[in-house]
Every structure is written in structure tokens, then in C-alpha cells.
XYZ file of C-alpha atoms in Angstrom:
370
model
C 102.698 154.741 119.273
C 99.740 153.672 117.227
C 99.523 149.932 116.694
C 96.838 148.395 114.454
C 96.754 145.252 116.584
C 96.372 147.120 119.875
C 92.782 148.372 119.893
C 90.482 150.311 122.198
C 87.480 148.224 123.166
C 84.361 148.760 125.250
C 84.207 146.879 128.538
C 81.780 144.314 127.157
C 83.414 143.755 123.774
C 84.771 140.323 124.673
C 82.268 139.164 127.285
C 79.544 139.579 124.684
C 81.127 136.695 122.802
C 81.886 134.332 125.675
C 79.645 131.666 124.194
C 81.642 131.742 120.958
C 84.469 129.814 122.585
C 82.283 126.715 122.407
C 80.846 127.147 118.954
C 83.634 129.217 117.371
C 81.516 131.267 114.998
C 77.973 130.640 116.178
C 75.870 133.681 115.221
C 73.502 132.954 118.118
C 76.107 134.362 120.490
C 76.464 137.539 118.445
C 73.028 139.140 118.620
C 73.200 142.873 119.118
C 72.927 144.272 122.584
C 71.423 147.655 123.306
C 74.738 149.209 122.282
C 75.048 150.671 118.794
C 77.969 149.793 116.498
C 79.344 153.299 116.880
C 80.052 152.585 120.547
C 82.734 150.060 119.614
C 85.845 152.071 118.790
C 87.346 149.057 116.998
C 84.348 148.824 114.650
C 84.307 151.148 111.609
C 80.787 152.563 111.276
C 78.501 150.792 108.844
C 81.113 148.310 107.596
C 78.988 145.227 107.024
C 79.930 144.247 103.458
C 81.877 140.986 103.504
C 84.405 142.459 101.077
C 84.864 145.525 103.256
C 85.272 143.429 106.381
C 87.770 141.169 104.608
C 89.866 144.095 103.373
C 89.695 145.830 106.758
C 90.645 142.932 109.020
C 92.429 140.309 106.913
C 95.996 141.338 107.740
C 95.298 141.616 111.473
C 93.604 138.235 111.601
C 96.397 136.642 109.588
C 99.001 138.024 112.000
C 97.107 136.676 115.028
C 96.691 133.241 113.440
C 100.391 133.103 112.502
C 101.436 133.886 116.073
C 99.117 131.149 117.308
C 100.046 128.414 114.821
C 103.591 129.187 113.699
C 102.814 128.624 110.017
C 101.661 131.034 107.342
C 99.819 128.253 105.525
C 97.718 127.334 108.560
C 97.125 131.003 109.328
C 95.822 131.627 105.816
C 93.592 128.552 105.992
C 92.093 129.653 109.312
C 91.274 133.148 108.090
C 89.960 131.990 104.721
C 87.802 129.303 106.355
C 86.311 131.919 108.664
C 85.320 134.149 105.746
C 84.061 131.146 103.799
C 81.805 130.379 106.771
C 80.388 133.900 106.700
C 80.063 134.040 102.917
C 77.093 131.680 103.376
C 75.584 133.798 106.185
C 76.115 137.390 105.106
C 72.619 138.441 106.124
C 73.450 137.547 109.737
C 76.521 139.801 109.910
C 74.334 142.819 110.659
C 73.798 141.298 114.110
C 77.485 141.411 115.011
C 78.030 144.457 117.168
C 81.785 144.334 117.748
C 83.194 143.030 114.501
C 86.919 143.126 115.243
C 86.545 141.516 118.673
C 84.357 138.787 117.229
C 86.706 138.032 114.344
C 89.774 137.902 116.573
C 87.973 135.603 118.986
C 86.930 133.303 116.149
C 90.457 133.161 114.749
C 91.887 132.484 118.216
C 89.423 129.660 118.853
C 90.089 128.098 115.470
C 93.827 128.386 116.103
C 93.539 126.693 119.502
C 91.577 123.837 117.937
C 94.137 123.450 115.174
C 97.053 123.547 117.627
C 95.510 120.830 119.756
C 95.482 118.509 116.737
C 98.747 119.810 115.300
C 100.665 118.886 118.457
C 99.966 115.213 117.768
C 101.114 115.559 114.150
C 104.309 117.315 115.206
C 105.105 114.456 117.566
C 105.583 112.213 114.516
C 107.232 114.905 112.360
C 110.536 113.833 110.836
C 113.235 115.665 112.791
C 112.816 118.928 114.728
C 109.741 121.006 113.847
C 110.464 124.715 113.398
C 107.990 127.534 112.704
C 107.541 128.800 109.178
C 109.706 131.937 108.816
C 108.522 135.311 107.581
C 111.263 136.658 105.330
C 112.033 139.886 103.546
C 115.141 141.099 101.761
C 117.583 143.081 103.844
C 116.960 146.794 104.231
C 117.962 149.402 106.819
C 115.859 148.820 109.898
C 116.658 151.562 112.378
C 116.136 154.765 110.452
C 113.198 156.907 109.395
C 109.878 155.112 109.146
C 111.549 151.791 109.941
C 112.530 153.073 113.385
C 108.912 153.912 114.125
C 107.692 150.613 112.693
C 109.705 148.597 115.219
C 109.130 150.711 118.324
C 108.332 148.511 121.398
C 104.624 148.034 122.088
C 104.686 149.755 125.458
C 106.948 150.527 128.362
C 107.649 147.356 130.286
C 107.186 145.171 127.207
C 110.228 143.348 125.896
C 111.921 144.700 122.791
C 111.061 141.498 120.956
C 107.524 142.870 120.602
C 107.850 145.865 118.217
C 104.863 147.689 116.748
C 103.783 148.513 113.221
C 103.639 151.700 111.202
C 100.014 152.397 110.162
C 101.243 154.060 106.983
C 102.432 150.677 105.765
C 98.946 149.244 105.184
C 98.584 146.708 102.368
C 95.646 145.236 100.467
C 94.620 141.727 101.450
C 95.725 140.184 98.171
C 99.334 141.485 98.317
C 100.654 138.284 99.898
C 100.701 136.755 103.339
C 104.358 137.450 104.031
C 104.160 141.156 103.225
C 101.010 141.542 105.285
C 102.685 139.940 108.271
C 105.752 142.142 107.880
C 103.533 145.189 108.195
C 102.176 143.997 111.510
C 103.816 143.819 114.895
C 106.481 141.147 114.531
C 107.664 138.478 116.910
C 111.272 137.401 116.454
C 111.947 133.928 115.138
C 113.437 132.937 118.496
C 110.151 133.909 120.174
C 108.179 131.882 117.639
C 110.367 128.842 118.400
C 109.983 129.258 122.161
C 106.208 129.666 121.829
C 106.113 126.076 120.578
C 106.852 124.999 124.158
C 103.533 126.469 125.331
C 100.117 124.854 125.388
C 97.540 126.316 122.965
C 95.802 128.143 125.828
C 99.087 129.548 127.155
C 99.918 130.715 123.673
C 96.514 132.379 123.376
C 97.088 134.237 126.653
C 100.441 135.483 125.370
C 99.085 136.620 121.992
C 95.997 138.276 123.485
C 98.079 140.211 125.993
C 101.290 141.009 124.121
C 100.011 141.401 120.561
C 96.500 142.707 121.175
C 96.816 144.433 124.535
C 93.756 142.801 126.101
C 93.418 143.269 129.852
C 93.405 140.282 132.184
C 89.666 140.371 132.769
C 89.053 140.036 129.056
C 91.671 137.318 128.672
C 90.205 135.346 131.590
C 86.825 135.302 129.834
C 88.491 134.165 126.626
C 90.337 131.176 128.092
C 88.055 130.345 131.025
C 90.701 130.940 133.673
C 90.831 133.414 136.555
C 92.579 136.747 136.132
C 95.151 135.698 138.732
C 95.867 132.491 136.836
C 96.308 134.418 133.579
C 98.768 136.790 135.260
C 100.798 133.900 136.663
C 100.819 132.088 133.325
C 102.002 135.190 131.476
C 104.683 135.830 134.097
C 106.011 132.304 133.573
C 105.905 132.798 129.811
C 107.943 136.002 130.075
C 110.566 134.160 132.115
C 110.778 131.446 129.454
C 111.034 134.034 126.680
C 113.777 136.073 128.359
C 116.542 134.516 126.199
C 114.702 135.723 123.092
C 114.464 139.229 124.523
C 118.212 139.266 125.173
C 118.825 137.876 121.697
C 116.721 140.586 120.074
C 118.827 143.285 121.711
C 122.080 141.666 120.543
C 120.657 141.062 117.050
C 119.768 144.734 116.675
C 123.266 145.778 117.781
C 125.512 143.128 116.206
C 123.423 140.842 114.005
C 123.847 142.609 110.688
C 127.585 143.164 111.227
C 128.035 139.456 111.945
C 126.019 138.375 108.904
C 127.983 140.658 106.572
C 131.268 139.317 107.967
C 130.034 135.778 107.364
C 129.005 136.631 103.798
C 132.458 138.029 103.027
C 134.117 134.880 104.402
C 131.635 132.527 102.708
C 132.656 133.895 99.305
C 136.098 132.451 100.038
C 134.691 129.186 101.373
C 135.456 130.015 105.017
C 133.122 129.443 107.989
C 135.216 131.031 110.735
C 132.953 134.044 111.391
C 130.161 131.602 112.214
C 132.131 128.941 114.047
C 134.134 131.449 116.120
C 130.929 132.928 117.550
C 129.440 129.631 118.715
C 128.703 129.321 122.411
C 130.286 126.258 124.067
C 126.838 124.665 124.598
C 125.363 125.882 121.305
C 122.415 123.987 119.864
C 121.663 123.441 116.181
C 118.121 122.630 115.006
C 117.615 121.604 111.379
C 114.146 121.264 109.853
C 114.035 119.363 106.584
C 110.627 117.842 107.258
C 111.795 114.472 105.920
C 111.816 115.967 102.409
C 115.467 117.003 102.207
C 118.538 115.770 104.053
C 118.811 117.236 107.556
C 119.849 116.153 111.041
C 117.036 114.149 112.621
C 117.884 115.359 116.128
C 119.230 118.603 117.557
C 123.034 118.800 117.654
C 124.574 119.995 120.926
C 127.952 121.539 121.851
C 130.349 123.647 119.866
C 132.573 120.770 118.785
C 129.702 118.740 117.326
C 128.071 121.700 115.600
C 131.448 122.678 114.140
C 131.945 119.108 112.899
C 128.473 119.169 111.322
C 129.120 122.366 109.375
C 132.588 121.272 108.280
C 131.129 117.957 107.168
C 128.329 119.340 105.015
C 130.637 122.051 103.654
C 133.079 119.403 102.444
C 130.230 117.796 100.485
C 129.285 121.078 98.809
C 126.015 121.441 100.719
C 126.868 125.042 101.661
C 127.871 126.061 98.128
C 125.741 128.725 96.511
C 124.870 132.352 96.994
C 124.558 133.481 100.618
C 122.707 136.712 101.386
C 121.446 138.793 104.278
C 117.682 138.647 104.860
C 115.307 139.672 107.638
C 113.786 136.620 109.286
C 110.833 137.730 111.406
C 112.395 141.176 111.487
C 115.927 140.212 112.524
C 119.125 139.635 110.481
C 119.455 136.103 109.169
C 121.090 134.121 106.367
C 119.726 132.683 103.138
C 121.470 130.214 100.835
C 120.293 130.033 97.235
C 121.201 128.007 94.172
C 119.913 128.874 90.709
C 117.511 131.365 92.298
C 116.010 128.740 94.620
C 116.238 128.998 98.406
C 118.027 126.004 99.963
C 118.479 127.096 103.582
C 117.332 129.842 105.897
C 119.312 130.346 109.102
C 118.002 132.261 112.110
C 120.028 132.805 115.272
C 119.494 133.076 119.016
C 122.204 135.188 120.686
C 123.301 135.188 124.311
C 124.098 138.321 126.328
C 127.825 138.116 125.479
C 127.176 138.203 121.735
C 127.785 134.515 121.118
C 125.430 132.261 119.190
C 123.322 130.147 121.526
C 121.006 128.451 119.001
C 121.031 128.069 115.220
C 117.786 127.324 113.391
C 118.261 125.948 109.858
C 115.059 125.639 107.834
C 115.243 123.653 104.593
C 111.794 122.025 104.452
C 110.595 123.024 100.947
C 107.033 123.494 102.237
C 108.231 126.212 104.613
C 110.504 128.107 102.225
C 108.823 127.462 98.884
C 107.568 131.044 98.495
C 110.895 132.651 99.422
C 112.929 133.780 96.431
């Protein structure tokens, strides 16, 4: 199936920009070779206007940056900073032979640099740090065009890596969340697990699983051997296996569970949630120090049950609950007076029980969700 993030590239499309990993966007590493632009199948012919390039590649670059950083805000900043850099050097853009490859490399490098500094900031973050969710209102997912939009990337690739429908293209100014939803999505559980990786490991994963780069290209990107890249990705897949299992269960049972919870929540009951908790369930709450939330993860069914019963007795779970798609999978949203209070994403185990609960209430991460 066609995937806008999985491109056909000439053999030299990445090696041409090897020097860019040091200087990010240095035009000196982008002088044309003897190849013509038409030889790069990822490069639309004669697209050198900054506006055209922005409209053509913005959504793809935003999706890559989001996968790398875990936040829409940082992803937007990275992409906008890149185009701001080139807005002062438009006359030099004619020398870029493989535009898409160059832009993706620049965004990846900027993301790695940001992640290296962000890791230190997240060490002093108040409570657990969770990725910024991408949310859309609930809609049927497995029929018609939606079925095609979430087809797995390729045989042998986990079902947590669905592809996008090219008919769903959107202008750059239609909003970061909608642009990301029209790209290949990674489940929220995958985004959480990616936080355990180093920036370089994360780059290897994104380059391979989201962009389909071969190992030779990836090795040039991250300055590691092809064998090392293969081993790293194999280890990553092993670590992400729970998310793959969860995605399968979510597609089969997630929406049914959420609707059962919604019906019970209207009567003030939590049983549909509490009855599905695994014995060693883990609850992660991200309030960012700006709203009340648990400062440490809560482990075991009894303690998580006590937590929910406790906050429910104080009215913290009162409001309007609804079904939403969080990074493409069924999740829960609590609103009061039209304002989002909580988003809840779930990690399922193979038996259909809830293994992890992710509650996001940090206003900075849910401020644009209505």
C-alpha cells in the first residue's frame, strides 16, 4: 500500500548528506552532484519555492519530529525553525538535489539534539513524563477508507505501525494534530516505550519503521555499522512487543470496553475499568506539576483500585466521559464545561486485561484538545 512516509530513493540520496549530521543544515554539504533532480523519485520536479516545499513536506516532517520527540509542540518548533533557517537562504535551495532526504535528515538531526537536552529536563520533571497525545473524536476505524488508512506498513512489520491513506492529504495550516492523524501512526503505548530509548536508537527505529530506509542508509545517518543497526532494531522490537500485543487487543476489544465504561460511568460506577486490571497493573499520571497527580507510578491492582476509588470519592472523576482515538486507538476523555481534564490511554496484555494506564492531565499537553 502506498505510504507517504515510505519513499523510493536513489542509492546516494542519504550518503550525499553525510556531512549534514555535523552541521544539521549546512548548505555546503548539499551541493548538486552530477545527478539531476529528476533522478530523485522523492523530489517533485522543479519544486524550489519555499512555499511549495513547505506545503509539500510539512506534514511528513512534523510526523517524523513527533515520533522522535514525543511532543507536538517540539515537533512544530523543529520544523518551523528549519524553514526559518532556509527563509534567509532561499537562493541556496537550488543546490539541494534530494529535497525530501535532506529535509528529513535535518529534522532528525535537530530532533536528536533536542532529545539529548530534553532528557536532562525530564529527569527533573514533576512526576512521570508522558508523551503528548494525538487525539481525534471517535469514528469507525475498520471500514472503507479507514481500513486502508491503517493497513500495516509491510509484511513482517508489527500491526502497531499502520500506514496512511494518500487521499487524506491536508494543507500545512490545518493543524498539527490533524496532519499527524493523516500520517502513519504509532500507538500511544509505542510512544511511551520509545522514551526508554536513546536519541540514536529512536532515530534508527523511526528511519526504519516509519520511513523504510535500508540499513546501509541508516548506518550512514547514525554513524554505526549496518550490523549494529540491525542488532539495535532487533532489541527495540523485543522491547516494543507488549505494544504490538496491545494494539491487536485494542483493535478487537478496546472500543467495546470503553463503551461499557462510559455506560457505567454515567451511573458513577468504575467496575468495567477496575475489573479488567491486571494483578500487576501500573498507573502513570502526568500532571506536570501544574495539576494534582500522583508523583510516582502506582503499582498493583489493589493500589490502583484504591487510587481511583479515592479520587472518585472527591469528585475528581465527575464530568462527561467520552470515547476518543488516542494515537489511533480507543481511549477515554474526561471533560468539564467543555474543557478536557484527563485523557486515558491503555496498554493491554494478551489476555485482554489492562497492563498499564496512562493518565495525562498536564494542561500543556491537552490544551488544544476540546
